[in-house]
mmCIF file of C-alpha atoms in Angstrom:
data_model
loop_
_atom_site.group_PDB
_atom_site.id
_atom_site.type_symbol
_atom_site.label_atom_id
_atom_site.label_comp_id
_atom_site.label_asym_id
_atom_site.label_seq_id
_atom_site.Cartn_x
_atom_site.Cartn_y
_atom_site.Cartn_z
ATOM 1 C CA MET A 9 0.000 0.000 0.000
ATOM 2 C CA ASN A 10 1.188 3.513 -0.866
ATOM 3 C CA VAL A 11 0.700 6.148 1.828
ATOM 4 C CA ALA A 12 0.949 9.916 1.219
ATOM 5 C CA LEU A 13 1.829 11.930 4.312
ATOM 6 C CA ALA A 14 0.825 15.454 5.148
ATOM 7 C CA ASP A 15 4.351 16.684 4.268
ATOM 8 C CA ASN A 16 3.924 15.266 0.703
ATOM 9 C CA GLN A 17 6.240 12.319 1.415
ATOM 10 C CA VAL A 18 5.088 8.959 0.010
ATOM 11 C CA VAL A 19 5.967 5.683 1.780
ATOM 12 C CA THR A 20 5.138 2.100 0.851
ATOM 13 C CA GLY A 21 4.424 -0.846 3.105
ATOM 14 C CA LYS A 22 1.870 -3.128 4.687
ATOM 15 C CA ILE A 23 -0.737 -1.227 6.688
ATOM 16 C CA SER A 24 -2.199 -2.296 10.028
ATOM 17 C CA ALA A 25 -4.446 -0.350 12.391
ATOM 18 C CA ASN A 26 -3.674 -0.087 16.093
ATOM 19 C CA GLN A 27 -6.190 0.071 18.906
ATOM 20 C CA ASP A 28 -5.026 3.560 19.852
ATOM 21 C CA GLY A 29 -6.227 4.932 16.519
ATOM 22 C CA LYS A 30 -2.806 5.009 14.918
ATOM 23 C CA VAL A 31 -1.577 3.246 11.778
ATOM 24 C CA THR A 32 1.573 1.157 11.478
ATOM 25 C CA ILE A 33 3.462 0.802 8.204
ATOM 26 C CA GLU A 34 5.231 -2.464 8.862
ATOM 27 C CA ASP A 35 7.794 -2.456 6.015
ATOM 28 C CA ASN A 36 9.007 0.984 7.121
ATOM 29 C CA ASN A 37 8.606 0.318 10.836
ATOM 30 C CA ARG A 38 6.701 3.578 11.258
ATOM 31 C CA THR A 39 3.682 4.381 13.403
ATOM 32 C CA LEU A 40 1.572 7.337 12.300
ATOM 33 C CA ASP A 41 -1.414 9.217 13.606
ATOM 34 C CA ILE A 42 -4.335 9.062 11.203
ATOM 35 C CA ASN A 43 -4.188 12.883 10.811
ATOM 36 C CA GLU A 44 -0.689 12.568 9.318
ATOM 37 C CA ILE A 45 -2.026 10.607 6.318
ATOM 38 C CA SER A 46 -3.445 12.549 3.372
ATOM 39 C CA ALA A 47 -4.120 9.637 0.970
ATOM 40 C CA MET A 48 -3.695 5.889 0.491
ATOM 41 C CA TRP A 49 -3.830 3.760 -2.661
ATOM 42 C CA LYS A 50 -2.889 0.279 -3.779
ATOM 43 C CA ILE A 51 0.426 -0.417 -5.500
ATOM 44 C CA GLY A 52 -0.035 -0.163 -9.277
ATOM 45 C CA GLU A 53 -2.967 2.256 -9.063
ATOM 46 C CA ARG A 54 -2.840 5.960 -9.960
ATOM 47 C CA ASP A 55 -0.760 8.154 -7.654
ATOM 48 C CA LEU A 56 -3.330 10.226 -5.749
ATOM 49 C CA THR A 57 -0.781 12.958 -5.022
ATOM 50 C CA LEU A 58 -0.633 13.833 -8.724
ATOM 51 C CA PRO A 59 -3.309 15.823 -10.597
ATOM 52 C CA PRO A 60 -5.933 13.639 -12.291
ATOM 53 C CA PRO A 61 -5.116 12.797 -15.935
ATOM 54 C CA ARG A 62 -6.581 15.021 -18.605
ATOM 55 C CA LYS A 63 -9.608 13.628 -20.353
ATOM 56 C CA TRP A 64 -11.261 14.705 -23.586
ATOM 57 C CA ASN A 65 -14.971 15.458 -23.525
ATOM 58 C CA GLY A 66 -17.261 16.952 -26.083
ATOM 59 C CA GLU A 67 -20.509 16.805 -27.978
ATOM 60 C CA PHE A 68 -22.092 16.288 -31.379
ATOM 61 C CA TYR A 69 -25.246 18.179 -32.326
ATOM 62 C CA THR A 70 -27.548 18.316 -35.305
ATOM 63 C CA ASN A 71 -30.797 19.821 -36.559
ATOM 64 C CA MET A 72 -32.934 19.112 -39.597
ATOM 65 C CA ILE A 73 -36.154 20.478 -41.113
ATOM 66 C CA ALA A 74 -37.751 19.157 -44.307
ATOM 67 C CA LYS A 75 -40.977 20.090 -46.106
ATOM 68 C CA SER A 76 -42.587 18.942 -49.356
ATOM 69 C CA GLY A 77 -45.819 19.662 -51.193
ATOM 70 C CA ASN A 78 -46.596 23.136 -52.516
ATOM 71 C CA THR A 79 -43.067 24.132 -51.450
ATOM 72 C CA ARG A 80 -39.944 22.058 -51.070
ATOM 73 C CA LYS A 81 -37.679 23.065 -48.232
ATOM 74 C CA PHE A 82 -34.739 21.486 -46.455
ATOM 75 C CA ASN A 83 -32.556 22.821 -43.667
ATOM 76 C CA GLY A 84 -29.812 20.825 -41.980
ATOM 77 C CA GLY A 85 -26.919 21.607 -39.705
ATOM 78 C CA ILE A 86 -24.287 19.545 -37.913
ATOM 79 C CA GLY A 87 -21.554 20.487 -35.479
ATOM 80 C CA ALA A 88 -19.081 19.136 -32.954
ATOM 81 C CA LYS A 89 -17.185 20.478 -29.943
ATOM 82 C CA ALA A 90 -14.295 19.011 -27.947
ATOM 83 C CA ALA A 91 -12.466 20.171 -24.815
ATOM 84 C CA LEU A 92 -9.403 19.085 -22.844
ATOM 85 C CA ALA A 93 -9.043 20.580 -19.365
ATOM 86 C CA GLY A 94 -6.275 20.402 -16.789
ATOM 87 C CA PRO A 95 -5.934 21.928 -13.317
ATOM 88 C CA ASP A 96 -4.506 25.191 -14.730
ATOM 89 C CA ASP A 97 -5.586 25.350 -18.375
ATOM 90 C CA LYS A 98 -8.260 24.431 -20.901
ATOM 91 C CA PHE A 99 -8.295 23.867 -24.663
ATOM 92 C CA SER A 100 -11.487 23.718 -26.723
ATOM 93 C CA ALA A 101 -12.353 23.551 -30.416
ATOM 94 C CA GLY A 102 -15.501 23.381 -32.493
ATOM 95 C CA ILE A 103 -16.840 23.197 -36.059
ATOM 96 C CA TYR A 104 -20.281 23.800 -37.545
ATOM 97 C CA GLY A 105 -21.889 23.645 -40.976
ATOM 98 C CA GLU A 106 -25.405 24.519 -42.134
ATOM 99 C CA ARG A 107 -27.224 24.412 -45.483
ATOM 100 C CA GLU A 108 -30.768 25.330 -46.489
ATOM 101 C CA ARG A 109 -32.633 25.037 -49.806
ATOM 102 C CA ASP A 110 -36.038 26.528 -50.486
ATOM 103 C CA ASN A 111 -37.754 25.520 -53.770
ATOM 104 C CA HIS A 112 -34.442 24.400 -55.272
ATOM 105 C CA GLN A 113 -32.737 27.663 -54.307
ATOM 106 C CA THR A 114 -29.951 27.785 -51.728
ATOM 107 C CA THR A 115 -30.864 30.255 -48.981
ATOM 108 C CA THR A 116 -28.271 29.279 -46.341
ATOM 109 C CA LYS A 117 -24.757 27.975 -46.797
ATOM 110 C CA LYS A 118 -22.276 28.652 -44.031
ATOM 111 C CA TYR A 119 -19.399 27.003 -42.206
ATOM 112 C CA SER A 120 -17.496 28.041 -39.089
ATOM 113 C CA GLY A 121 -14.814 26.799 -36.727
ATOM 114 C CA ASN A 122 -12.938 27.965 -33.657
ATOM 115 C CA MET A 123 -10.113 27.101 -31.243
ATOM 116 C CA ASP A 124 -9.668 28.518 -27.747
ATOM 117 C CA TYR A 125 -6.954 28.130 -25.115
ATOM 118 C CA GLU A 126 -6.826 29.680 -21.638
ATOM 119 C CA HIS A 127 -4.279 29.324 -18.827
ATOM 120 C CA VAL A 128 -4.472 30.461 -15.213
ATOM 121 C CA LEU A 129 -2.446 33.532 -14.293
ATOM 122 C CA SER A 130 -3.369 33.679 -10.627
ATOM 123 C CA GLY A 131 -6.515 33.028 -8.666
ATOM 124 C CA MET A 132 -9.536 33.659 -10.887
ATOM 125 C CA SER A 133 -7.606 35.454 -13.644
ATOM 126 C CA ASN A 134 -6.194 33.905 -16.828
ATOM 127 C CA TRP A 135 -4.751 34.699 -20.244
ATOM 128 C CA TYR A 136 -6.214 33.336 -23.468
ATOM 129 C CA VAL A 137 -5.665 33.002 -27.204
ATOM 130 C CA LYS A 138 -8.458 32.340 -29.690
ATOM 131 C CA LEU A 139 -8.851 31.703 -33.429
ATOM 132 C CA GLU A 140 -12.166 31.858 -35.290
ATOM 133 C CA GLY A 141 -13.027 31.324 -38.943
ATOM 134 C CA GLU A 142 -16.244 31.646 -40.951
ATOM 135 C CA LYS A 143 -17.549 31.325 -44.515
ATOM 136 C CA ASN A 144 -21.057 32.472 -45.390
ATOM 137 C CA GLU A 145 -21.892 32.578 -49.085
ATOM 138 C CA ILE A 146 -25.390 34.014 -48.682
ATOM 139 C CA ASP A 147 -24.071 36.945 -46.619
ATOM 140 C CA ASP A 148 -21.319 37.472 -49.228
ATOM 141 C CA ILE A 149 -18.528 36.456 -46.813
ATOM 142 C CA ASP A 150 -15.895 34.492 -48.723
ATOM 143 C CA TYR A 151 -13.974 34.126 -45.470
ATOM 144 C CA ARG A 152 -13.532 35.865 -42.141
ATOM 145 C CA LEU A 153 -10.592 34.985 -39.887
ATOM 146 C CA ALA A 154 -10.046 36.535 -36.461
ATOM 147 C CA SER A 155 -7.276 35.787 -33.966
ATOM 148 C CA THR A 156 -7.310 37.422 -30.534
ATOM 149 C CA ALA A 157 -5.377 37.225 -27.259
ATOM 150 C CA GLY A 158 -5.954 38.878 -23.927
ATOM 151 C CA ILE A 159 -6.845 38.622 -20.254
ATOM 152 C CA GLY A 160 -9.876 36.987 -18.666
ATOM 153 C CA HIS A 161 -11.343 36.982 -15.167
ATOM 154 C CA TYR A 162 -13.925 34.711 -13.527
ATOM 155 C CA PHE A 163 -16.153 36.667 -11.171
ATOM 156 C CA ILE A 164 -17.827 33.377 -10.235
ATOM 157 C CA LYS A 165 -16.310 29.964 -10.953
ATOM 158 C CA GLU A 166 -18.266 27.139 -9.400
ATOM 159 C CA ALA A 167 -19.278 23.701 -10.631
ATOM 160 C CA ASP A 168 -22.820 24.881 -11.417
ATOM 161 C CA PHE A 169 -22.347 28.607 -12.058
ATOM 162 C CA GLN A 170 -19.749 30.645 -13.972
ATOM 163 C CA ILE A 171 -19.445 34.300 -14.977
ATOM 164 C CA ARG A 172 -16.358 35.289 -17.003
ATOM 165 C CA LEU A 173 -15.285 38.536 -18.636
ATOM 166 C CA ARG A 174 -12.557 38.739 -21.307
ATOM 167 C CA ALA A 175 -10.801 41.647 -22.993
ATOM 168 C CA GLY A 176 -8.149 41.397 -25.686
ATOM 169 C CA LEU A 177 -6.672 42.557 -28.970
ATOM 170 C CA GLY A 178 -6.322 40.780 -32.281
ATOM 171 C CA TYR A 179 -6.265 40.828 -36.063
ATOM 172 C CA GLN A 180 -9.111 40.171 -38.497
ATOM 173 C CA GLN A 181 -9.067 39.307 -42.195
ATOM 174 C CA LYS A 182 -12.284 39.498 -44.205
ATOM 175 C CA LYS A 183 -12.998 39.030 -47.908
ATOM 176 C CA PHE A 184 -16.282 39.598 -49.753
ATOM 177 C CA GLU A 185 -17.310 37.204 -52.550
ATOM 178 C CA SER A 186 -19.043 39.716 -54.820
ATOM 179 C CA THR A 187 -16.219 42.258 -55.015
ATOM 180 C CA SER A 188 -13.158 40.184 -54.002
ATOM 181 C CA LYS A 189 -12.439 43.105 -51.679
ATOM 182 C CA LYS A 190 -10.248 42.329 -48.680
ATOM 183 C CA ASP A 191 -10.669 44.096 -45.371
ATOM 184 C CA ASP A 192 -7.841 43.545 -42.871
ATOM 185 C CA SER A 193 -7.767 45.376 -39.555
ATOM 186 C CA MET A 194 -6.655 45.324 -35.943
ATOM 187 C CA ILE A 195 -9.566 44.578 -33.620
ATOM 188 C CA ALA A 196 -10.413 44.625 -29.936
ATOM 189 C CA GLU A 197 -12.549 42.032 -28.193
ATOM 190 C CA VAL A 198 -14.832 42.137 -25.167
ATOM 191 C CA ASN A 199 -16.594 38.894 -24.232
ATOM 192 C CA LEU A 200 -19.071 38.057 -21.472
ATOM 193 C CA HIS A 201 -19.779 34.385 -20.741
ATOM 194 C CA LEU A 202 -22.425 33.123 -18.320
ATOM 195 C CA GLU A 203 -23.165 29.479 -17.607
ATOM 196 C CA LYS A 204 -25.694 28.138 -15.093
ATOM 197 C CA LYS A 205 -26.608 24.497 -14.441
ATOM 198 C CA PHE A 206 -29.963 23.601 -12.911
ATOM 199 C CA GLU A 207 -29.752 20.158 -11.315
ATOM 200 C CA GLY A 208 -32.205 17.799 -12.966
ATOM 201 C CA TYR A 209 -33.558 20.491 -15.315
ATOM 202 C CA GLY A 210 -30.751 21.463 -17.683
ATOM 203 C CA SER A 211 -28.291 24.296 -18.236
ATOM 204 C CA LEU A 212 -28.345 27.873 -19.517
ATOM 205 C CA VAL A 213 -25.437 29.387 -21.504
ATOM 206 C CA THR A 214 -25.121 32.984 -22.709
ATOM 207 C CA ASP A 215 -22.243 34.482 -24.734
ATOM 208 C CA ILE A 216 -21.961 38.113 -25.839
ATOM 209 C CA ASN A 217 -19.009 39.089 -28.044
ATOM 210 C CA TYR A 218 -18.155 42.638 -29.151
ATOM 211 C CA LEU A 219 -15.448 43.012 -31.838
ATOM 212 C CA PRO A 220 -14.752 46.629 -32.895
ATOM 213 C CA SER A 221 -12.150 47.576 -35.488
ATOM 214 C CA LEU A 222 -9.323 49.753 -34.161
ATOM 215 C CA ASP A 223 -8.981 51.369 -37.612
ATOM 216 C CA ASP A 224 -12.600 52.530 -37.844
ATOM 217 C CA ILE A 225 -14.855 52.965 -34.798
ATOM 218 C CA HIS A 226 -17.922 52.587 -37.031
ATOM 219 C CA ASP A 227 -16.836 49.081 -38.115
ATOM 220 C CA TYR A 228 -17.745 46.503 -35.485
ATOM 221 C CA ARG A 229 -19.404 43.143 -34.979
ATOM 222 C CA ILE A 230 -21.634 41.935 -32.129
ATOM 223 C CA VAL A 231 -22.546 38.277 -31.645
ATOM 224 C CA HIS A 232 -24.982 37.129 -28.967
ATOM 225 C CA GLU A 233 -26.097 33.554 -28.325
ATOM 226 C CA THR A 234 -28.275 32.166 -25.538
ATOM 227 C CA SER A 235 -29.275 28.511 -25.318
ATOM 228 C CA PHE A 236 -30.963 26.200 -22.832
ATOM 229 C CA ASP A 237 -30.259 22.455 -22.697
ATOM 230 C CA ILE A 238 -33.028 20.143 -21.496
ATOM 231 C CA PRO A 239 -32.089 16.501 -20.692
ATOM 232 C CA LEU A 240 -34.124 13.950 -22.629
ATOM 233 C CA ALA A 241 -36.224 11.459 -20.688
ATOM 234 C CA PHE A 242 -34.405 8.265 -21.597
ATOM 235 C CA ARG A 243 -31.071 7.262 -20.063
ATOM 236 C CA THR A 244 -28.604 8.494 -22.652
ATOM 237 C CA PRO A 245 -26.234 11.499 -22.632
ATOM 238 C CA MET A 246 -28.603 13.369 -24.954
ATOM 239 C CA SER A 247 -30.404 16.656 -24.609
ATOM 240 C CA LEU A 248 -32.574 19.098 -26.522
ATOM 241 C CA ARG A 249 -30.917 22.499 -26.998
ATOM 242 C CA MET A 250 -33.109 25.482 -27.829
ATOM 243 C CA GLY A 251 -31.784 28.973 -28.308
ATOM 244 C CA ILE A 252 -31.417 32.210 -30.197
ATOM 245 C CA LYS A 253 -28.404 33.794 -31.920
ATOM 246 C CA HIS A 254 -27.941 37.379 -33.106
ATOM 247 C CA GLU A 255 -25.118 38.411 -35.454
ATOM 248 C CA TYR A 256 -24.785 42.110 -36.200
ATOM 249 C CA ASP A 257 -22.270 43.525 -38.696
ATOM 250 C CA SER A 258 -22.123 47.318 -38.872
ATOM 251 C CA LYS A 259 -20.641 47.157 -42.387
ATOM 252 C CA THR A 260 -21.855 44.737 -45.050
ATOM 253 C CA SER A 261 -21.675 44.506 -48.836
ATOM 254 C CA ARG A 262 -24.451 44.787 -51.429
ATOM 255 C CA ASP A 263 -27.980 44.641 -49.982
ATOM 256 C CA ILE A 264 -27.052 42.328 -47.129
ATOM 257 C CA LYS A 265 -28.919 43.086 -43.911
ATOM 258 C CA ARG A 266 -26.784 44.002 -40.931
ATOM 259 C CA LEU A 267 -28.610 41.807 -38.420
ATOM 260 C CA ASP A 268 -29.065 38.039 -38.669
ATOM 261 C CA THR A 269 -31.326 36.347 -36.109
ATOM 262 C CA THR A 270 -31.386 32.560 -35.829
ATOM 263 C CA TYR A 271 -33.727 30.467 -33.705
ATOM 264 C CA PHE A 272 -32.537 26.896 -33.298
ATOM 265 C CA ALA A 273 -33.380 23.551 -31.745
ATOM 266 C CA ASN A 274 -30.648 20.910 -31.727
ATOM 267 C CA ILE A 275 -30.351 17.329 -30.588
ATOM 268 C CA VAL A 276 -27.096 17.072 -28.590
ATOM 269 C CA TYR A 277 -25.105 13.939 -27.788
ATOM 270 C CA ARG A 278 -22.324 14.301 -25.189
ATOM 271 C CA TRP A 279 -19.315 12.028 -24.835
#
């Protein structure tokens, strides 16, 4: 048996309990008070004095709507997220694609992806780096790439409730399909993230992202998304996610509207 002591020393030996409430490690000929022992584990098992091993977790989600008759309509989307967390850092990545056709005409065709890494600075504060990419043919976006880095702070960081604020600087590249015009600029980022879990009922997640250009104060982007996950009745790691997403671009090309609003309902499978 391995025994970790309060002073972080680890000793190995056969354990026996004494009537006076103390423990004897026979192979080391030591007698210890129970308060001097911080952990015990069998030989060959994981060392309990070390941080738990990192473990990937994530989810797949999809939505689909189809209609036939007087009109023919199809909308489908699929996405995936993955995260790897340690005691001091966290990496996450995600991809999403969506396509819609209405009476043989494509009305939605977009793809997006992102990567995010944060590392603890001290206490509830951390630094982060993030990369996001998007292609949206209907909104005339050939591609949009944004990389940012900055400082974050958790005002609340509990197992069932988190509030985090981020602020950083970055660089954005954007190209329009209709004009082949490129728009590169330095950007700032302010992000508010709220996550609340309701035991037995689901979870609520809200993200608000503000990305202004440092070259032109009238050029900015705001993205808001709020969703609520409801566990499904049967015993599987599946849930129904319903939510709303707003995407506002202060500058667009052609006759593209500045505000996109999306209402969604996804089936989510966690692993």
